[in-house]
Short mmCIF file of C-alpha atoms and ligand atoms in Angstrom, two decimals:
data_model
loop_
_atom_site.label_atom_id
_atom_site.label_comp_id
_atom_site.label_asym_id
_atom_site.label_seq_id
_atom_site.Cartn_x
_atom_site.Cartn_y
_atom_site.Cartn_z
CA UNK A 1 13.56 -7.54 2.49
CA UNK A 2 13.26 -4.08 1.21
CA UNK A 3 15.51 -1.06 2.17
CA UNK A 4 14.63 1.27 4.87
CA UNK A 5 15.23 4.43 3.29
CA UNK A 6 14.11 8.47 2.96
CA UNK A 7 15.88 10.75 0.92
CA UNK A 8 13.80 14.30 1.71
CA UNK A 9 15.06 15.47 5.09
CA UNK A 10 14.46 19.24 5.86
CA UNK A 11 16.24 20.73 8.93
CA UNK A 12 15.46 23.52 10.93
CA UNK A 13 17.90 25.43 9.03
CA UNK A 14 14.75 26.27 6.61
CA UNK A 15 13.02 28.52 8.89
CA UNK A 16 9.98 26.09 8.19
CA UNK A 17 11.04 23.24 10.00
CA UNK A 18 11.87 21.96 13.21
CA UNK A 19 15.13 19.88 14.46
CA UNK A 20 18.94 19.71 13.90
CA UNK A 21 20.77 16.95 11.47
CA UNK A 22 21.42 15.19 15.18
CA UNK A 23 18.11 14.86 15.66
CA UNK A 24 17.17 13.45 12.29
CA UNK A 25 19.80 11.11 12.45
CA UNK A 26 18.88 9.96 15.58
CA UNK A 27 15.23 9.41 14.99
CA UNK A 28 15.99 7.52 12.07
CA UNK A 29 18.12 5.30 13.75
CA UNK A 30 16.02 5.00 15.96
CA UNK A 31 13.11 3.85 13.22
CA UNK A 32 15.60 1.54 11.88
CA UNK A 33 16.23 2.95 8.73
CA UNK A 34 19.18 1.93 6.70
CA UNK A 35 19.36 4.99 4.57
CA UNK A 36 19.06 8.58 5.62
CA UNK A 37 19.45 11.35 2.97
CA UNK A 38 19.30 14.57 4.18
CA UNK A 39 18.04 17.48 1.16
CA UNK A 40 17.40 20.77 2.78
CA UNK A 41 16.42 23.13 0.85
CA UNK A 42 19.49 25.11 -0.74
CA UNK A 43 20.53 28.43 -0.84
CA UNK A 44 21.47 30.54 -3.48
CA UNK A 45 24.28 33.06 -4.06
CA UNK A 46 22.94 35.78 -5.43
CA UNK A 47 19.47 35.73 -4.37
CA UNK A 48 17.52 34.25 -0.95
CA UNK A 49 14.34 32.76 -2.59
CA UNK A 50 13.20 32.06 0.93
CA UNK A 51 12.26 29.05 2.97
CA UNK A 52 15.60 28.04 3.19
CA UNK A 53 18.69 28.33 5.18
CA UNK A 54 21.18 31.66 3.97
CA UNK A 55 24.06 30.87 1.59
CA UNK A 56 26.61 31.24 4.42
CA UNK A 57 24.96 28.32 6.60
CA UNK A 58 25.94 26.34 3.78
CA UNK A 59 29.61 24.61 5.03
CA UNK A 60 27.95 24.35 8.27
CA UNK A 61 24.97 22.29 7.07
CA UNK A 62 27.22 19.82 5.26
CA UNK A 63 29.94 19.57 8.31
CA UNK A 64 27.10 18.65 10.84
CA UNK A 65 25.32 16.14 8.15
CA UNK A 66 29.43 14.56 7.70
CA UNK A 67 29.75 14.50 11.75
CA UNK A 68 26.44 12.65 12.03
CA UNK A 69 27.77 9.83 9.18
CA UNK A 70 30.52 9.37 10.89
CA UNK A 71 28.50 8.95 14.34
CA UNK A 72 26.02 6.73 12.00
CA UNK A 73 29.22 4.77 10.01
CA UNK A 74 28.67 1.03 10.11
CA UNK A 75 24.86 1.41 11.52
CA UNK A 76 23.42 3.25 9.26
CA UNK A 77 24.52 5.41 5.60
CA UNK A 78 23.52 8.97 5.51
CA UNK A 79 23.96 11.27 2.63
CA UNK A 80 24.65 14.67 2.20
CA UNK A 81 22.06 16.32 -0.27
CA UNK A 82 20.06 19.29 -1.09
CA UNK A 83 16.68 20.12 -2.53
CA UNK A 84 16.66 22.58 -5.31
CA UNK A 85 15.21 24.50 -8.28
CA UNK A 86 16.64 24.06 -11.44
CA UNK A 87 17.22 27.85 -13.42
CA UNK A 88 19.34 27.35 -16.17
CA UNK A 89 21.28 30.62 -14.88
CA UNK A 90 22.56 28.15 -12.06
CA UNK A 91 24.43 25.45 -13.98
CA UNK A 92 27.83 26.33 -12.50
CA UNK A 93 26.27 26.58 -9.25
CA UNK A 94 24.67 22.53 -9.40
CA UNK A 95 28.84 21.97 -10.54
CA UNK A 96 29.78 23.20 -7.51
CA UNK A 97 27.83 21.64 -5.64
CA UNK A 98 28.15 18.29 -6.38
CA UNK A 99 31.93 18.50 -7.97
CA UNK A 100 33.35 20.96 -5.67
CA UNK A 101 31.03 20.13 -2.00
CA UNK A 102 30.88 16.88 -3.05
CA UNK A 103 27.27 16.30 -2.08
CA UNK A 104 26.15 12.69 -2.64
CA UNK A 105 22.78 14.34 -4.15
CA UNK A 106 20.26 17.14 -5.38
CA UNK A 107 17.13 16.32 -5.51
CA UNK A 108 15.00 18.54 -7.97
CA UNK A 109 12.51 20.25 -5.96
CA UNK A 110 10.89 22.89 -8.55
CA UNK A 111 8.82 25.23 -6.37
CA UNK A 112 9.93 28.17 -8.78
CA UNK A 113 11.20 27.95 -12.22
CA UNK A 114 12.50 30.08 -15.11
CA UNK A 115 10.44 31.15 -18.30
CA UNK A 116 12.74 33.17 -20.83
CA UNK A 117 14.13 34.46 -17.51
CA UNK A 118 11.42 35.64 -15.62
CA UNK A 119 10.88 33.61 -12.25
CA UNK A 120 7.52 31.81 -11.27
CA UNK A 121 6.29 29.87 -8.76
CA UNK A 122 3.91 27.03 -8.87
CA UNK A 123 2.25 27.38 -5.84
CA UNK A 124 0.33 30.54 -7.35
CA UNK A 125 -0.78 28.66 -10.51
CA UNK A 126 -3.29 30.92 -11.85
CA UNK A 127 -4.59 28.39 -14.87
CA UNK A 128 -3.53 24.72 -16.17
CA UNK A 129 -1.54 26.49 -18.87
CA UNK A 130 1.27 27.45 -16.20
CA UNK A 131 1.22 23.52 -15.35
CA UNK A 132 2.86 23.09 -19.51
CA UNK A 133 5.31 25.80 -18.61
CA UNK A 134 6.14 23.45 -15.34
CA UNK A 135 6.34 20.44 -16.70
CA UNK A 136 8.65 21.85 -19.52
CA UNK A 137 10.83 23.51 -16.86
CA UNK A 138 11.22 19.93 -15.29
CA UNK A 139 11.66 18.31 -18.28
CA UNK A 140 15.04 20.69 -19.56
CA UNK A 141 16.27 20.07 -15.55
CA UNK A 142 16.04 16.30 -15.86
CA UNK A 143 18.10 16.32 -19.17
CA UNK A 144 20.99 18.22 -17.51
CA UNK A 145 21.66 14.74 -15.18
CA UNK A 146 22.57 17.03 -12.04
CA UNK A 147 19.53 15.86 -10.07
CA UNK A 148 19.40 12.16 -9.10
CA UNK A 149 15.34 12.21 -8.21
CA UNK A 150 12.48 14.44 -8.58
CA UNK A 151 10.57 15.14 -5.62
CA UNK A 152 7.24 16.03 -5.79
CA UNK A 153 6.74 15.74 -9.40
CA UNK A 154 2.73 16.24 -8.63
CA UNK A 155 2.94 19.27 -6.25
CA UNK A 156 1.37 21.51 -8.54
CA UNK A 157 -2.23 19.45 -8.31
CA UNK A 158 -2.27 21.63 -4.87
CA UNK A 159 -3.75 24.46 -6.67
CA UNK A 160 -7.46 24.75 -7.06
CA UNK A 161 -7.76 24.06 -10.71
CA UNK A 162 -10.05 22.19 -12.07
CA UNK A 163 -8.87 19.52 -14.26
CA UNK A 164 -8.56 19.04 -18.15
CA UNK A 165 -6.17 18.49 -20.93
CA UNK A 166 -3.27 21.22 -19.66
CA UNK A 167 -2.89 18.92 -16.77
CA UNK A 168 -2.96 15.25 -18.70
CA UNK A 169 -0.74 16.95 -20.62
CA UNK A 170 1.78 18.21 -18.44
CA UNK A 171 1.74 15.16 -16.62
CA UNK A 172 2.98 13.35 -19.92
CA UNK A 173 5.52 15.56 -20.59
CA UNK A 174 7.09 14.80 -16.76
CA UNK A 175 6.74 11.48 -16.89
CA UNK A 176 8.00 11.15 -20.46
CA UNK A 177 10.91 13.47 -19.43
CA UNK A 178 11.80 11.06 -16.33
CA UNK A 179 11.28 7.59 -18.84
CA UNK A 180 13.89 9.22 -21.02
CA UNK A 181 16.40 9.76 -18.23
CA UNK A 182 15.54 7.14 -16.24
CA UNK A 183 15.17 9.63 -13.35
CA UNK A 184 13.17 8.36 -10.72
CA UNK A 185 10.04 10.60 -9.10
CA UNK A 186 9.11 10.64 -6.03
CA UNK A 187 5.42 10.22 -4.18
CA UNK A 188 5.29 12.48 -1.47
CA UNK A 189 4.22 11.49 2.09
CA UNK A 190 3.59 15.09 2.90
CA UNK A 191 1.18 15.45 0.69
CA UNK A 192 -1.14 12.92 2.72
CA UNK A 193 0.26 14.35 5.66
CA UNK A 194 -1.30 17.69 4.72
CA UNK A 195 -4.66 15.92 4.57
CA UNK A 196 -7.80 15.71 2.27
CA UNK A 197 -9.30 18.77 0.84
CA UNK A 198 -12.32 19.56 -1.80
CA UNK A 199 -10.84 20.00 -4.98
CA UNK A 200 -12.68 20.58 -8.00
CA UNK A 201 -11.81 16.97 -8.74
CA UNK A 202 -13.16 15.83 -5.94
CA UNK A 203 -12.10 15.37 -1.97
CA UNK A 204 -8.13 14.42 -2.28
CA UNK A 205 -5.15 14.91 -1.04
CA UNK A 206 -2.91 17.73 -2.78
CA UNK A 207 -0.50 14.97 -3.84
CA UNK A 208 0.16 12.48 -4.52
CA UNK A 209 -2.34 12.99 -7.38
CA UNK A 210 -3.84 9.25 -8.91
CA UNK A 211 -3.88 10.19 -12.12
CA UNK A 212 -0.50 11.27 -12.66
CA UNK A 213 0.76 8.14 -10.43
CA UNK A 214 -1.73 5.50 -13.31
CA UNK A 215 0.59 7.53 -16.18
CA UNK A 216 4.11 6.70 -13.88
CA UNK A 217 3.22 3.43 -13.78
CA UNK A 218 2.56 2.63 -17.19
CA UNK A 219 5.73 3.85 -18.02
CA UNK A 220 7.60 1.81 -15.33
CA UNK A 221 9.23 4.91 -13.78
CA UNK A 222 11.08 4.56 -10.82
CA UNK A 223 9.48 5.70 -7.57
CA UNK A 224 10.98 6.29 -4.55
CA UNK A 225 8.93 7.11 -1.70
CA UNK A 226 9.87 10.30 0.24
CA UNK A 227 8.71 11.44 3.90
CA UNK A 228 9.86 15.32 2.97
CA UNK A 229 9.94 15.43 7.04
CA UNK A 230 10.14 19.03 8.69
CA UNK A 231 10.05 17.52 12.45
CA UNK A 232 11.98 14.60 13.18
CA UNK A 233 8.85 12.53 14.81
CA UNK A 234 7.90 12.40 10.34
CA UNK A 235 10.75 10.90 9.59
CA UNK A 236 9.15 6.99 9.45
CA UNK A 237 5.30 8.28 10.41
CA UNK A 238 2.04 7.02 9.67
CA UNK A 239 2.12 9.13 6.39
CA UNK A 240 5.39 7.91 5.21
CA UNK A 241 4.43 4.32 5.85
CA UNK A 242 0.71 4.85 4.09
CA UNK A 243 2.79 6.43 1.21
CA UNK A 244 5.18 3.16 1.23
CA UNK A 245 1.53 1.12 1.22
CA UNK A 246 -0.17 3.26 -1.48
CA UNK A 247 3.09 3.37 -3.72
CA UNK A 248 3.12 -0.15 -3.59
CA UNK A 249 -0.51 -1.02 -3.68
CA UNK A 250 -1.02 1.37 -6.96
CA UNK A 251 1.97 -1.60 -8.50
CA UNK A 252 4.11 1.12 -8.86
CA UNK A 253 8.46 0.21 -9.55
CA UNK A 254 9.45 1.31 -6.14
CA UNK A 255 13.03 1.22 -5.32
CA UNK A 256 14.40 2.16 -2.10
CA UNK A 257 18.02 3.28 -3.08
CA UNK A 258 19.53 6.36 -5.34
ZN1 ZN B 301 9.71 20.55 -1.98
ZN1 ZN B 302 11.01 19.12 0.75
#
């Protein structure tokens, strides 16, 4: 039988989210997972991006996700990880992280990225081209090997763009990065759990998007399926199963361990 698994835990440490690592921990226990990962979103040094916790929370987060593996040990593994942009400006800071913290993961969560040093963010796409400057920012993060998944890798299909060849082509140039790393991407339960909207492709959810999913599949990529909870009741909800259902229904290589 398949793993029980989710590696995209938030915490209320965000300031968008709700619950402490306890109460993760516990719910997931309590939804019989095997695997708990949790990837807050991470601070930075130099600069708070927002939606995240401040760099000084930082020991704290990773003491009280250690206390609740040792509560867990023998039941059930959880992970210490974080969820974070990739700016090439940051490379000894993704060192630290994992060689110095020791965190089991990151996960590459690119809701901002670098172009010849100037910061943008996806979520204010203003045309398809920005989707090739994206997909290129992904691509140089998954080559570094510092991230061990890619959440999201559809998130910017939440902007009201109509569709054409920027987008077909950014998609290739993810999922061609990820083949050559053999990084896995992630489909999203909280896009479905954000609902349908009208797009200009049609009534959808945001993400997971089908048409970049029919390209991840002929590739083979590895999927994992992520809940990307920010309350503990979404940890194992009906969005995170339906995502576990689609994911496998659409014949996609789902794998259910990093
Ligand atoms: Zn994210
Ligand atoms: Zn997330």
């Amino acid at each position: 039988m398949a793993l029980k698994s989710n590696f995209h835990t938030h915490t209320k440490r965000c300031c968008h989210a709700d619950g402490t690592e306890a109460e993760y921990a516990a719910e997931a226990f309590e939804k019989k997972l095997d695997i708990l990962g949790f990837s807050d979103h991470a601070p930075f040094r130099d600069t708070d991006y927002g939606y995240r916790m401040q760099y000084k929370e930082l020991p704290e987060y990773v003491e009280a996700v250690q206390a609740e593996c040792e509560r867990y040990a023998g039941k059930m593994r959880i992970l210490s990880g974080l969820e974070i942009e990739y700016l090439p400006r940051y490379i000894d800071y993704y060192e630290y992280l994992l060689n110095d913290l020791k965190l089991d993961y990151l996960a590459l969560g690119e809701h901002f990225f670098d172009v010849n040093g100037r910061v943008f963010n996806v979520f204010f796409s203003e045309s398809t081209e920005d989707f090739i400057l994206y997909a290129k920012a992904i691509s140089e993060a998954l080559k570094t090997k510092y991230f061990s998944f890619l959440a999201h890798p559809d998130i910017m299909f939440l902007n009201y763009l109509a569709w054409d060849k920027n987008c077909d082509r950014a998609c290739e140039i993810i999922v061609d990065a990820a083949a050559q790393t053999d990084i896995p991407v992630e489909y999203n339960a909280n896009g479905i759990r954000r609902g349908k909207q009208e797009f200009p492709d049609g009534l959808r959810d945001p993400y997971p998007h089908p048409k970049f999913w029919s390209m991840a599949k002929d590739a083979g990529l590895k999927v994992l399926v992520g809940s990307d909870c920010h309350c503990p009741s979404q940890i194992y909800d009906r969005s995170m199963q339906s995502a576990i259902r689609m994911a496998n229904s659409l014949g996609l290589n789902v794998i259910y361990e990093i």
